[in-house]
mmCIF file of C-alpha atoms in Angstrom:
data_model
loop_
_atom_site.group_PDB
_atom_site.id
_atom_site.type_symbol
_atom_site.label_atom_id
_atom_site.label_comp_id
_atom_site.label_asym_id
_atom_site.label_seq_id
_atom_site.Cartn_x
_atom_site.Cartn_y
_atom_site.Cartn_z
ATOM 1 C CA UNK O 27 0.000 -0.020 0.023
ATOM 2 C CA UNK O 28 1.089 3.549 -0.710
ATOM 3 C CA UNK O 29 0.190 4.625 2.811
ATOM 4 C CA UNK O 30 2.560 2.015 4.157
ATOM 5 C CA UNK O 31 5.332 3.322 1.855
ATOM 6 C CA UNK O 32 4.797 6.838 3.216
ATOM 7 C CA UNK O 33 5.183 5.635 6.657
ATOM 8 C CA UNK O 34 8.498 4.028 5.823
ATOM 9 C CA UNK O 35 9.657 7.245 4.134
ATOM 10 C CA UNK O 36 8.677 9.319 7.254
ATOM 11 C CA UNK O 37 10.622 6.827 9.458
ATOM 12 C CA UNK O 38 13.668 6.994 7.162
ATOM 13 C CA UNK O 39 13.553 10.769 6.886
ATOM 14 C CA UNK O 40 13.564 10.979 10.714
ATOM 15 C CA UNK O 41 16.603 8.664 10.935
ATOM 16 C CA UNK O 42 18.474 10.664 8.350
ATOM 17 C CA UNK O 43 17.956 14.141 9.432
ATOM 18 C CA UNK O 44 17.365 14.045 13.226
ATOM 19 C CA UNK O 45 19.654 13.305 16.150
ATOM 20 C CA UNK O 46 18.276 12.922 19.600
ATOM 21 C CA UNK O 47 20.073 14.753 22.400
ATOM 22 C CA UNK O 48 19.364 14.873 26.054
ATOM 23 C CA UNK O 49 16.263 16.873 26.173
ATOM 24 C CA UNK O 50 15.693 18.299 22.724
ATOM 25 C CA UNK O 51 15.609 17.350 19.046
ATOM 26 C CA UNK O 52 18.414 18.935 16.884
ATOM 27 C CA UNK O 53 18.742 18.911 13.124
ATOM 28 C CA UNK O 54 22.082 17.381 12.018
ATOM 29 C CA UNK O 55 21.730 18.820 8.503
ATOM 30 C CA UNK O 56 21.162 22.407 7.740
ATOM 31 C CA UNK O 57 18.024 21.902 5.919
ATOM 32 C CA UNK O 58 15.459 22.536 8.567
ATOM 33 C CA UNK O 59 12.885 24.387 6.422
ATOM 34 C CA UNK O 60 13.097 22.051 3.528
ATOM 35 C CA UNK O 61 12.818 18.965 5.679
ATOM 36 C CA UNK O 62 9.739 20.324 7.529
ATOM 37 C CA UNK O 63 7.955 21.055 4.342
ATOM 38 C CA UNK O 64 8.855 17.650 2.816
ATOM 39 C CA UNK O 65 7.736 15.825 6.001
ATOM 40 C CA UNK O 66 4.370 17.882 6.001
ATOM 41 C CA UNK O 67 3.786 16.888 2.411
ATOM 42 C CA UNK O 68 4.303 13.272 3.016
ATOM 43 C CA UNK O 69 1.986 13.443 6.032
ATOM 44 C CA UNK O 70 -0.674 15.109 3.934
ATOM 45 C CA UNK O 71 -0.398 12.468 1.319
ATOM 46 C CA UNK O 72 -0.702 9.740 3.862
ATOM 47 C CA UNK O 73 -3.811 11.338 5.363
ATOM 48 C CA UNK O 74 -5.369 11.681 1.896
ATOM 49 C CA UNK O 75 -4.693 8.051 0.889
ATOM 50 C CA UNK O 76 -5.997 6.691 4.222
ATOM 51 C CA UNK O 77 -9.200 8.588 3.684
ATOM 52 C CA UNK O 78 -9.461 7.417 0.094
ATOM 53 C CA UNK O 79 -8.866 3.821 1.164
ATOM 54 C CA UNK O 80 -11.764 3.969 3.515
ATOM 55 C CA UNK O 81 -14.130 5.711 0.963
ATOM 56 C CA UNK O 82 -13.484 3.783 -2.254
ATOM 57 C CA UNK O 83 -15.866 0.931 -1.140
ATOM 58 C CA UNK O 84 -18.828 3.333 -1.256
ATOM 59 C CA UNK O 85 -17.874 5.773 -3.879
ATOM 60 C CA UNK O 86 -17.088 4.945 -7.591
ATOM 61 C CA UNK O 87 -15.466 8.279 -8.113
ATOM 62 C CA UNK O 88 -13.083 7.758 -5.282
ATOM 63 C CA UNK O 89 -12.381 4.232 -6.508
ATOM 64 C CA UNK O 90 -11.328 5.616 -9.853
ATOM 65 C CA UNK O 91 -9.165 8.206 -8.186
ATOM 66 C CA UNK O 92 -7.373 5.559 -6.274
ATOM 67 C CA UNK O 93 -5.968 4.082 -9.520
ATOM 68 C CA UNK O 94 -3.856 7.165 -9.714
ATOM 69 C CA UNK O 95 -1.915 5.952 -6.673
ATOM 70 C CA UNK O 96 0.394 4.114 -9.017
ATOM 71 C CA UNK O 97 1.725 7.417 -10.234
ATOM 72 C CA UNK O 98 2.112 8.641 -6.760
ATOM 73 C CA UNK O 99 3.965 5.488 -5.848
ATOM 74 C CA UNK O 100 6.438 5.893 -8.521
ATOM 75 C CA UNK O 101 7.131 9.407 -7.425
ATOM 76 C CA UNK O 102 7.557 8.416 -3.790
ATOM 77 C CA UNK O 103 9.888 5.600 -4.921
ATOM 78 C CA UNK O 104 12.059 8.181 -6.686
ATOM 79 C CA UNK O 105 12.147 10.218 -3.493
ATOM 80 C CA UNK O 106 13.019 7.151 -1.510
ATOM 81 C CA UNK O 107 15.960 6.523 -3.824
ATOM 82 C CA UNK O 108 17.206 10.082 -3.173
ATOM 83 C CA UNK O 109 16.834 9.462 0.610
ATOM 84 C CA UNK O 110 18.865 6.410 0.468
ATOM 85 C CA UNK O 111 21.670 8.431 -1.055
ATOM 86 C CA UNK O 112 21.457 10.847 1.818
ATOM 87 C CA UNK O 113 21.546 7.890 4.240
ATOM 88 C CA UNK O 114 24.716 6.598 2.539
ATOM 89 C CA UNK O 115 26.174 10.066 2.822
ATOM 90 C CA UNK O 116 25.455 9.991 6.505
ATOM 91 C CA UNK O 117 27.292 6.759 6.911
ATOM 92 C CA UNK O 118 30.231 8.151 4.939
ATOM 93 C CA UNK O 119 30.570 11.108 7.420
ATOM 94 C CA UNK O 120 29.961 8.632 10.274
ATOM 95 C CA UNK O 121 27.056 10.404 11.681
ATOM 96 C CA UNK O 122 25.247 8.298 14.304
ATOM 97 C CA UNK O 123 21.686 8.469 15.622
ATOM 98 C CA UNK O 124 21.606 8.703 19.243
ATOM 99 C CA UNK O 125 18.776 6.636 20.856
ATOM 100 C CA UNK O 126 16.758 8.602 23.327
ATOM 101 C CA UNK O 127 15.469 6.704 26.372
ATOM 102 C CA UNK O 128 11.987 8.015 27.489
ATOM 103 C CA UNK O 129 12.051 9.406 30.929
ATOM 104 C CA UNK O 130 9.328 8.098 33.303
ATOM 105 C CA UNK O 131 7.619 10.947 35.049
ATOM 106 C CA UNK O 132 7.820 10.756 38.814
ATOM 107 C CA UNK O 133 4.608 9.728 40.392
ATOM 108 C CA UNK O 134 3.049 12.107 42.897
ATOM 109 C CA UNK O 135 3.609 11.071 46.580
ATOM 110 C CA UNK O 136 0.821 10.761 49.036
ATOM 111 C CA UNK O 137 0.300 11.166 52.778
ATOM 112 C CA UNK O 138 -2.437 10.299 55.327
ATOM 113 C CA UNK O 139 -3.739 13.780 55.389
ATOM 114 C CA UNK O 140 -7.126 14.404 53.654
ATOM 115 C CA UNK O 141 -9.620 17.378 53.297
ATOM 116 C CA UNK O 142 -12.942 15.883 54.256
ATOM 117 C CA UNK O 143 -14.772 18.928 52.819
ATOM 118 C CA UNK O 144 -13.675 17.826 49.339
ATOM 119 C CA UNK O 145 -14.930 14.153 49.641
ATOM 120 C CA UNK O 146 -18.393 13.312 48.355
ATOM 121 C CA UNK O 147 -19.832 9.855 48.498
ATOM 122 C CA UNK O 148 -17.695 6.850 49.639
ATOM 123 C CA UNK O 149 -19.764 6.519 52.990
ATOM 124 C CA UNK O 150 -20.690 2.985 52.172
ATOM 125 C CA UNK O 151 -17.219 2.015 51.072
ATOM 126 C CA UNK O 152 -15.604 3.542 54.265
ATOM 127 C CA UNK O 153 -18.033 1.710 56.463
ATOM 128 C CA UNK O 154 -17.401 -1.546 54.509
ATOM 129 C CA UNK O 155 -13.647 -1.135 54.836
ATOM 130 C CA UNK O 156 -13.701 -0.405 58.613
ATOM 131 C CA UNK O 157 -15.956 -3.360 59.156
ATOM 132 C CA UNK O 158 -13.245 -5.515 57.543
ATOM 133 C CA UNK O 159 -10.564 -4.049 59.626
ATOM 134 C CA UNK O 160 -12.491 -4.805 62.851
ATOM 135 C CA UNK O 161 -13.589 -8.265 61.816
ATOM 136 C CA UNK O 162 -11.935 -11.310 63.589
ATOM 137 C CA UNK O 163 -9.682 -13.575 61.383
ATOM 138 C CA UNK O 164 -10.831 -17.151 61.080
ATOM 139 C CA UNK O 165 -8.500 -20.011 62.004
ATOM 140 C CA UNK O 166 -7.745 -20.614 58.371
ATOM 141 C CA UNK O 167 -6.630 -17.191 57.771
ATOM 142 C CA UNK O 168 -3.231 -15.659 58.613
ATOM 143 C CA UNK O 169 -2.768 -13.630 61.636
ATOM 144 C CA UNK O 170 -1.913 -10.483 59.464
ATOM 145 C CA UNK O 171 -4.900 -9.716 57.214
ATOM 146 C CA UNK O 172 -4.153 -7.885 53.894
ATOM 147 C CA UNK O 173 -7.090 -6.000 52.303
ATOM 148 C CA UNK O 174 -6.316 -4.547 48.888
ATOM 149 C CA UNK O 175 -8.273 -1.752 47.343
ATOM 150 C CA UNK O 176 -8.369 -2.228 43.632
ATOM 151 C CA UNK O 177 -9.440 0.334 41.015
ATOM 152 C CA UNK O 178 -8.462 2.435 38.075
ATOM 153 C CA UNK O 179 -6.280 5.499 38.310
ATOM 154 C CA UNK O 180 -8.088 8.550 39.729
ATOM 155 C CA UNK O 181 -11.061 6.697 41.204
ATOM 156 C CA UNK O 182 -10.267 7.528 44.752
ATOM 157 C CA UNK O 183 -8.400 4.464 46.333
ATOM 158 C CA UNK O 184 -5.978 6.764 48.244
ATOM 159 C CA UNK O 185 -8.813 8.939 49.536
ATOM 160 C CA UNK O 186 -10.801 6.038 50.800
ATOM 161 C CA UNK O 187 -7.664 4.752 52.626
ATOM 162 C CA UNK O 188 -7.175 8.215 54.034
ATOM 163 C CA UNK O 189 -10.761 8.475 55.342
ATOM 164 C CA UNK O 190 -10.420 5.023 57.053
ATOM 165 C CA UNK O 191 -6.859 5.888 58.380
ATOM 166 C CA UNK O 192 -8.218 9.038 60.094
ATOM 167 C CA UNK O 193 -11.503 7.606 61.453
ATOM 168 C CA UNK O 194 -11.668 8.121 65.279
ATOM 169 C CA UNK O 195 -12.732 4.566 65.789
ATOM 170 C CA UNK O 196 -9.834 3.314 63.838
ATOM 171 C CA UNK O 197 -7.440 5.450 65.732
ATOM 172 C CA UNK O 198 -8.680 4.065 69.041
ATOM 173 C CA UNK O 199 -8.668 0.439 67.741
ATOM 174 C CA UNK O 200 -4.958 0.172 66.721
ATOM 175 C CA UNK O 201 -1.925 0.744 68.927
ATOM 176 C CA UNK O 202 0.098 1.901 65.908
ATOM 177 C CA UNK O 203 -0.824 3.340 62.415
ATOM 178 C CA UNK O 204 1.703 3.612 59.638
ATOM 179 C CA UNK O 205 1.265 5.224 56.175
ATOM 180 C CA UNK O 206 3.806 4.432 53.470
ATOM 181 C CA UNK O 207 3.630 5.719 49.870
ATOM 182 C CA UNK O 208 5.227 2.786 47.921
ATOM 183 C CA UNK O 209 4.767 4.007 44.236
ATOM 184 C CA UNK O 210 6.557 2.368 41.267
ATOM 185 C CA UNK O 211 9.641 0.922 42.983
ATOM 186 C CA UNK O 212 8.905 -1.367 45.783
ATOM 187 C CA UNK O 213 11.832 -0.529 48.150
ATOM 188 C CA UNK O 214 11.855 -2.953 51.145
ATOM 189 C CA UNK O 215 14.359 -0.878 53.059
ATOM 190 C CA UNK O 216 12.548 2.394 52.693
ATOM 191 C CA UNK O 217 9.189 0.758 53.709
ATOM 192 C CA UNK O 218 10.788 -0.942 56.667
ATOM 193 C CA UNK O 219 12.351 2.286 57.809
ATOM 194 C CA UNK O 220 9.026 4.049 57.595
ATOM 195 C CA UNK O 221 7.317 1.310 59.612
ATOM 196 C CA UNK O 222 10.111 1.538 62.322
ATOM 197 C CA UNK O 223 9.582 5.370 62.344
ATOM 198 C CA UNK O 224 13.000 6.070 63.808
ATOM 199 C CA UNK O 225 12.569 3.697 66.781
ATOM 200 C CA UNK O 226 16.020 2.232 67.156
ATOM 201 C CA UNK O 227 16.585 2.375 63.353
ATOM 202 C CA UNK O 228 20.178 2.209 62.438
ATOM 203 C CA UNK O 229 22.055 4.094 59.741
ATOM 204 C CA UNK O 230 22.689 0.960 57.916
ATOM 205 C CA UNK O 231 21.089 0.313 54.569
ATOM 206 C CA UNK O 232 21.410 -3.495 54.900
ATOM 207 C CA UNK O 233 18.119 -5.200 54.569
ATOM 208 C CA UNK O 234 18.646 -7.525 57.643
ATOM 209 C CA UNK O 235 19.642 -4.780 60.013
ATOM 210 C CA UNK O 236 16.621 -2.637 58.938
ATOM 211 C CA UNK O 237 14.111 -5.473 59.192
ATOM 212 C CA UNK O 238 15.407 -6.380 62.680
ATOM 213 C CA UNK O 239 14.688 -2.792 63.855
ATOM 214 C CA UNK O 240 11.282 -2.766 62.058
ATOM 215 C CA UNK O 241 10.378 -6.119 63.932
ATOM 216 C CA UNK O 242 11.238 -4.719 67.321
ATOM 217 C CA UNK O 243 9.118 -1.609 66.691
ATOM 218 C CA UNK O 244 5.890 -3.574 65.963
ATOM 219 C CA UNK O 245 6.594 -6.588 68.244
ATOM 220 C CA UNK O 246 3.330 -7.632 69.878
ATOM 221 C CA UNK O 247 1.529 -4.479 68.709
ATOM 222 C CA UNK O 248 -1.878 -4.369 67.070
ATOM 223 C CA UNK O 249 -1.075 -2.089 64.034
ATOM 224 C CA UNK O 250 -2.656 -0.799 60.873
ATOM 225 C CA UNK O 251 -0.262 -0.391 57.876
ATOM 226 C CA UNK O 252 -1.308 1.421 54.653
ATOM 227 C CA UNK O 253 0.841 0.630 51.622
ATOM 228 C CA UNK O 254 -0.448 3.239 49.049
ATOM 229 C CA UNK O 255 0.077 2.954 45.252
ATOM 230 C CA UNK O 256 1.593 -0.590 45.066
ATOM 231 C CA UNK O 257 2.709 -1.883 41.647
ATOM 232 C CA UNK O 258 5.134 -4.676 42.182
ATOM 233 C CA UNK O 259 4.099 -8.186 41.242
ATOM 234 C CA UNK O 260 7.330 -9.790 42.585
ATOM 235 C CA UNK O 261 6.467 -12.182 45.336
ATOM 236 C CA UNK O 262 10.074 -12.366 46.537
ATOM 237 C CA UNK O 263 10.122 -8.509 47.192
ATOM 238 C CA UNK O 264 6.843 -8.841 49.012
ATOM 239 C CA UNK O 265 7.729 -11.864 51.042
ATOM 240 C CA UNK O 266 10.958 -10.300 52.455
ATOM 241 C CA UNK O 267 8.767 -7.561 54.006
ATOM 242 C CA UNK O 268 5.700 -9.712 54.952
ATOM 243 C CA UNK O 269 7.428 -12.485 56.871
ATOM 244 C CA UNK O 270 8.909 -10.266 59.702
ATOM 245 C CA UNK O 271 5.458 -8.333 59.789
ATOM 246 C CA UNK O 272 3.564 -11.637 60.293
ATOM 247 C CA UNK O 273 5.996 -13.140 62.779
ATOM 248 C CA UNK O 274 6.056 -10.006 65.067
ATOM 249 C CA UNK O 275 2.518 -8.385 64.647
ATOM 250 C CA UNK O 276 0.045 -8.314 67.457
ATOM 251 C CA UNK O 277 -3.328 -9.979 67.042
ATOM 252 C CA UNK O 278 -5.810 -8.087 64.822
ATOM 253 C CA UNK O 279 -3.134 -6.253 62.877
ATOM 254 C CA UNK O 280 -4.192 -5.177 59.339
ATOM 255 C CA UNK O 281 -2.592 -4.023 56.065
ATOM 256 C CA UNK O 282 -4.483 -2.000 53.538
ATOM 257 C CA UNK O 283 -3.010 -1.880 50.074
ATOM 258 C CA UNK O 284 -4.171 0.462 47.235
ATOM 259 C CA UNK O 285 -3.206 -0.580 43.772
ATOM 260 C CA UNK O 286 -4.502 -0.431 40.216
ATOM 261 C CA UNK O 287 -3.605 -4.169 39.483
ATOM 262 C CA UNK O 288 -5.586 -7.196 40.547
ATOM 263 C CA UNK O 289 -2.418 -9.087 39.967
ATOM 264 C CA UNK O 290 -0.956 -7.380 43.067
ATOM 265 C CA UNK O 291 -3.758 -8.831 45.256
ATOM 266 C CA UNK O 292 -3.116 -12.303 43.692
ATOM 267 C CA UNK O 293 0.541 -12.066 44.373
ATOM 268 C CA UNK O 294 -0.157 -11.158 47.990
ATOM 269 C CA UNK O 295 -2.635 -14.051 48.274
ATOM 270 C CA UNK O 296 -5.216 -11.560 49.371
ATOM 271 C CA UNK O 297 -8.018 -12.023 46.790
ATOM 272 C CA UNK O 298 -10.503 -13.166 49.473
ATOM 273 C CA UNK O 299 -10.509 -9.685 51.052
ATOM 274 C CA UNK O 300 -10.074 -7.770 47.891
ATOM 275 C CA UNK O 301 -12.215 -4.579 47.627
ATOM 276 C CA UNK O 302 -12.900 -3.386 44.094
ATOM 277 C CA UNK O 303 -13.662 0.380 44.037
ATOM 278 C CA UNK O 304 -16.044 1.758 41.564
ATOM 279 C CA UNK O 305 -16.577 5.214 40.052
ATOM 280 C CA UNK O 306 -18.554 7.925 41.904
ATOM 281 C CA UNK O 307 -22.216 8.531 40.940
ATOM 282 C CA UNK O 308 -22.921 11.348 38.580
ATOM 283 C CA UNK O 309 -24.537 13.338 41.491
ATOM 284 C CA UNK O 310 -21.524 12.826 43.799
ATOM 285 C CA UNK O 311 -18.992 13.702 41.058
ATOM 286 C CA UNK O 312 -21.020 16.882 40.187
ATOM 287 C CA UNK O 313 -21.168 17.943 43.873
ATOM 288 C CA UNK O 314 -17.422 17.590 44.103
ATOM 289 C CA UNK O 315 -16.854 19.621 40.912
ATOM 290 C CA UNK O 316 -19.311 22.337 41.973
ATOM 291 C CA UNK O 317 -17.764 22.496 45.440
ATOM 292 C CA UNK O 318 -14.474 23.547 43.872
ATOM 293 C CA UNK O 319 -15.371 25.189 40.631
ATOM 294 C CA UNK O 320 -17.882 27.617 42.228
ATOM 295 C CA UNK O 321 -16.076 28.208 45.495
ATOM 296 C CA UNK O 322 -16.468 31.779 46.550
ATOM 297 C CA UNK O 323 -18.878 32.765 43.731
ATOM 298 C CA UNK O 324 -22.455 33.994 44.312
ATOM 299 C CA UNK O 325 -25.300 31.892 43.229
ATOM 300 C CA UNK O 326 -26.424 34.176 40.432
ATOM 301 C CA UNK O 327 -22.912 34.270 39.008
ATOM 302 C CA UNK O 328 -22.593 30.541 38.860
ATOM 303 C CA UNK O 329 -25.978 29.694 37.444
ATOM 304 C CA UNK O 330 -25.083 30.326 33.847
ATOM 305 C CA UNK O 331 -22.057 28.055 34.118
ATOM 306 C CA UNK O 332 -23.808 25.021 35.888
ATOM 307 C CA UNK O 333 -25.190 23.475 32.616
ATOM 308 C CA UNK O 334 -21.794 23.634 31.006
ATOM 309 C CA UNK O 335 -20.317 22.252 34.188
ATOM 310 C CA UNK O 336 -22.620 19.228 34.023
ATOM 311 C CA UNK O 337 -21.320 18.386 30.524
ATOM 312 C CA UNK O 338 -17.685 18.595 31.783
ATOM 313 C CA UNK O 339 -18.466 16.418 34.690
ATOM 314 C CA UNK O 340 -19.950 13.726 32.283
ATOM 315 C CA UNK O 341 -16.574 13.416 30.678
ATOM 316 C CA UNK O 342 -15.063 12.602 34.130
ATOM 317 C CA UNK O 343 -16.771 9.203 33.963
ATOM 318 C CA UNK O 344 -17.167 9.227 37.715
ATOM 319 C CA UNK O 345 -13.506 9.786 38.491
ATOM 320 C CA UNK O 346 -13.154 12.203 41.382
ATOM 321 C CA UNK O 347 -9.495 12.954 40.387
ATOM 322 C CA UNK O 348 -10.647 14.247 36.980
ATOM 323 C CA UNK O 349 -13.450 16.222 38.509
ATOM 324 C CA UNK O 350 -11.050 17.885 41.079
ATOM 325 C CA UNK O 351 -8.416 18.743 38.320
ATOM 326 C CA UNK O 352 -10.984 20.217 35.941
ATOM 327 C CA UNK O 353 -12.784 22.038 38.767
ATOM 328 C CA UNK O 354 -9.596 23.567 39.843
ATOM 329 C CA UNK O 355 -9.079 24.790 36.312
ATOM 330 C CA UNK O 356 -12.609 26.261 35.887
ATOM 331 C CA UNK O 357 -12.792 28.167 39.175
ATOM 332 C CA UNK O 358 -10.554 30.862 37.621
ATOM 333 C CA UNK O 359 -12.511 31.116 34.425
ATOM 334 C CA UNK O 360 -15.046 33.955 34.252
ATOM 335 C CA UNK O 361 -16.170 33.784 30.557
ATOM 336 C CA UNK O 362 -18.786 31.343 29.158
ATOM 337 C CA UNK O 363 -16.655 30.788 26.108
ATOM 338 C CA UNK O 364 -13.711 29.701 28.302
ATOM 339 C CA UNK O 365 -15.967 26.985 29.818
ATOM 340 C CA UNK O 366 -17.179 26.000 26.415
ATOM 341 C CA UNK O 367 -13.584 25.632 25.135
ATOM 342 C CA UNK O 368 -12.865 23.069 27.929
ATOM 343 C CA UNK O 369 -16.128 21.232 27.224
ATOM 344 C CA UNK O 370 -15.030 20.543 23.670
ATOM 345 C CA UNK O 371 -11.354 19.973 24.360
ATOM 346 C CA UNK O 372 -10.561 16.763 22.431
ATOM 347 C CA UNK O 373 -7.390 16.087 24.592
ATOM 348 C CA UNK O 374 -9.502 15.715 27.687
ATOM 349 C CA UNK O 375 -11.824 13.372 25.864
ATOM 350 C CA UNK O 376 -8.829 11.264 24.899
ATOM 351 C CA UNK O 377 -7.595 11.165 28.571
ATOM 352 C CA UNK O 378 -11.045 10.082 29.719
ATOM 353 C CA UNK O 379 -11.588 7.406 27.109
ATOM 354 C CA UNK O 380 -12.635 3.953 28.191
ATOM 355 C CA UNK O 381 -9.905 1.873 29.995
ATOM 356 C CA UNK O 382 -8.487 5.101 31.405
ATOM 357 C CA UNK O 383 -5.358 4.342 33.286
ATOM 358 C CA UNK O 384 -6.397 0.683 33.626
ATOM 359 C CA UNK O 385 -3.194 -1.446 33.714
ATOM 360 C CA UNK O 386 -3.033 -5.239 33.243
ATOM 361 C CA UNK O 387 0.522 -5.350 34.324
ATOM 362 C CA UNK O 388 2.627 -5.374 31.292
ATOM 363 C CA UNK O 389 5.285 -2.735 30.723
ATOM 364 C CA UNK O 390 3.846 -1.425 27.494
ATOM 365 C CA UNK O 391 0.604 -0.748 29.189
ATOM 366 C CA UNK O 392 2.218 1.117 32.017
ATOM 367 C CA UNK O 393 3.988 3.331 29.496
ATOM 368 C CA UNK O 394 0.619 4.080 27.912
ATOM 369 C CA UNK O 395 -0.740 4.940 31.439
ATOM 370 C CA UNK O 396 1.923 7.572 31.956
ATOM 371 C CA UNK O 397 1.422 8.823 28.326
ATOM 372 C CA UNK O 398 -2.213 9.364 29.061
ATOM 373 C CA UNK O 399 -1.541 11.146 32.278
ATOM 374 C CA UNK O 400 0.764 13.523 30.436
ATOM 375 C CA UNK O 401 -1.958 13.849 27.745
ATOM 376 C CA UNK O 402 -4.409 15.128 30.250
ATOM 377 C CA UNK O 403 -1.795 17.541 31.658
ATOM 378 C CA UNK O 404 -1.286 18.848 28.086
ATOM 379 C CA UNK O 405 -4.940 19.190 27.697
ATOM 380 C CA UNK O 406 -5.245 21.442 30.734
ATOM 381 C CA UNK O 407 -2.169 23.417 29.577
ATOM 382 C CA UNK O 408 -3.765 23.780 26.117
ATOM 383 C CA UNK O 409 -6.994 25.188 27.765
ATOM 384 C CA UNK O 410 -4.915 27.765 29.775
ATOM 385 C CA UNK O 411 -2.786 28.845 26.713
ATOM 386 C CA UNK O 412 -5.905 28.899 24.395
ATOM 387 C CA UNK O 413 -7.887 31.127 26.732
ATOM 388 C CA UNK O 414 -4.879 33.388 27.345
ATOM 389 C CA UNK O 415 -4.410 33.798 23.538
ATOM 390 C CA UNK O 416 -8.090 34.642 22.961
ATOM 391 C CA UNK O 417 -7.963 37.333 25.676
ATOM 392 C CA UNK O 418 -4.848 39.085 24.443
#
């Protein structure tokens, strides 16, 4: 297909003319304007051909036009030959392409603190989780009960854990409470030091020494440990931490784990007590959005925006993180057109597409997750820049 040939040419053009440096793209040949025009033409050809490919089944005129692709193919072949010459010249001058390794964005850290005024819904989920914390373990179950909260990114797993962690009944029930943000890398030494909380902890970074200190700090105590944002599926990593916790914990100790992956619960052998977390209802999501977006505004000022706000909230698909982020953006916007621009922003729709941030555990999917998070960030930035441009 000609479209495939165009793609090949674009790839070759990139490899010939571009060299990747640490944080920017630099042209190695002094033909920037010509290359950009040539690349644009090839991309335009590709778009037209793809459109024609789809329409030729229905329209005879388009089917006849597609016959002319042979002439286009010959011309592209000629261009391909010329690019091959350039590629050979690059080799003659020993110019090398530098492979750029994609940097993974650092995930935001969490803490146990929560603003209850910005939490809507989740009463039933909170009560259900507390009930599991207080329930007695059966003889068949392990002394240390692990309760995983499973859900897609932005659905409110961390918030639910925070609500339970700070509940007065929970505080009174457990002798010791520990919150650890685990994130991408499961660092047993860092987690063990956080659990020990400085009680007799040594300066050593040897796993054995740190685990010994951790064991003494929890020995015989009834504790609640929250491991927030866990990604590892390596049972060996988990076992090194779990064994000393199990062997030294007091009766009734519990671990809450928040994760996007059901595989984490399987690895921890905790599927029996797994708690899937669903999206917020439309009403709760709208209440959350309105609480932030219309903060400090008079009722008559916010009325005109509420219908648009409902449309924006529908795009959030019940995810409180999306509602919070968009509401924080909208609270500074005073013009109806500014709200409408966000409502029709295609980048936000891409971010909020089905299977949003849902990972099945493979590396490629996790890279896609990070990409979609960046896409949403770019969507918000686009809104800010677009609205700034329209007002200047």
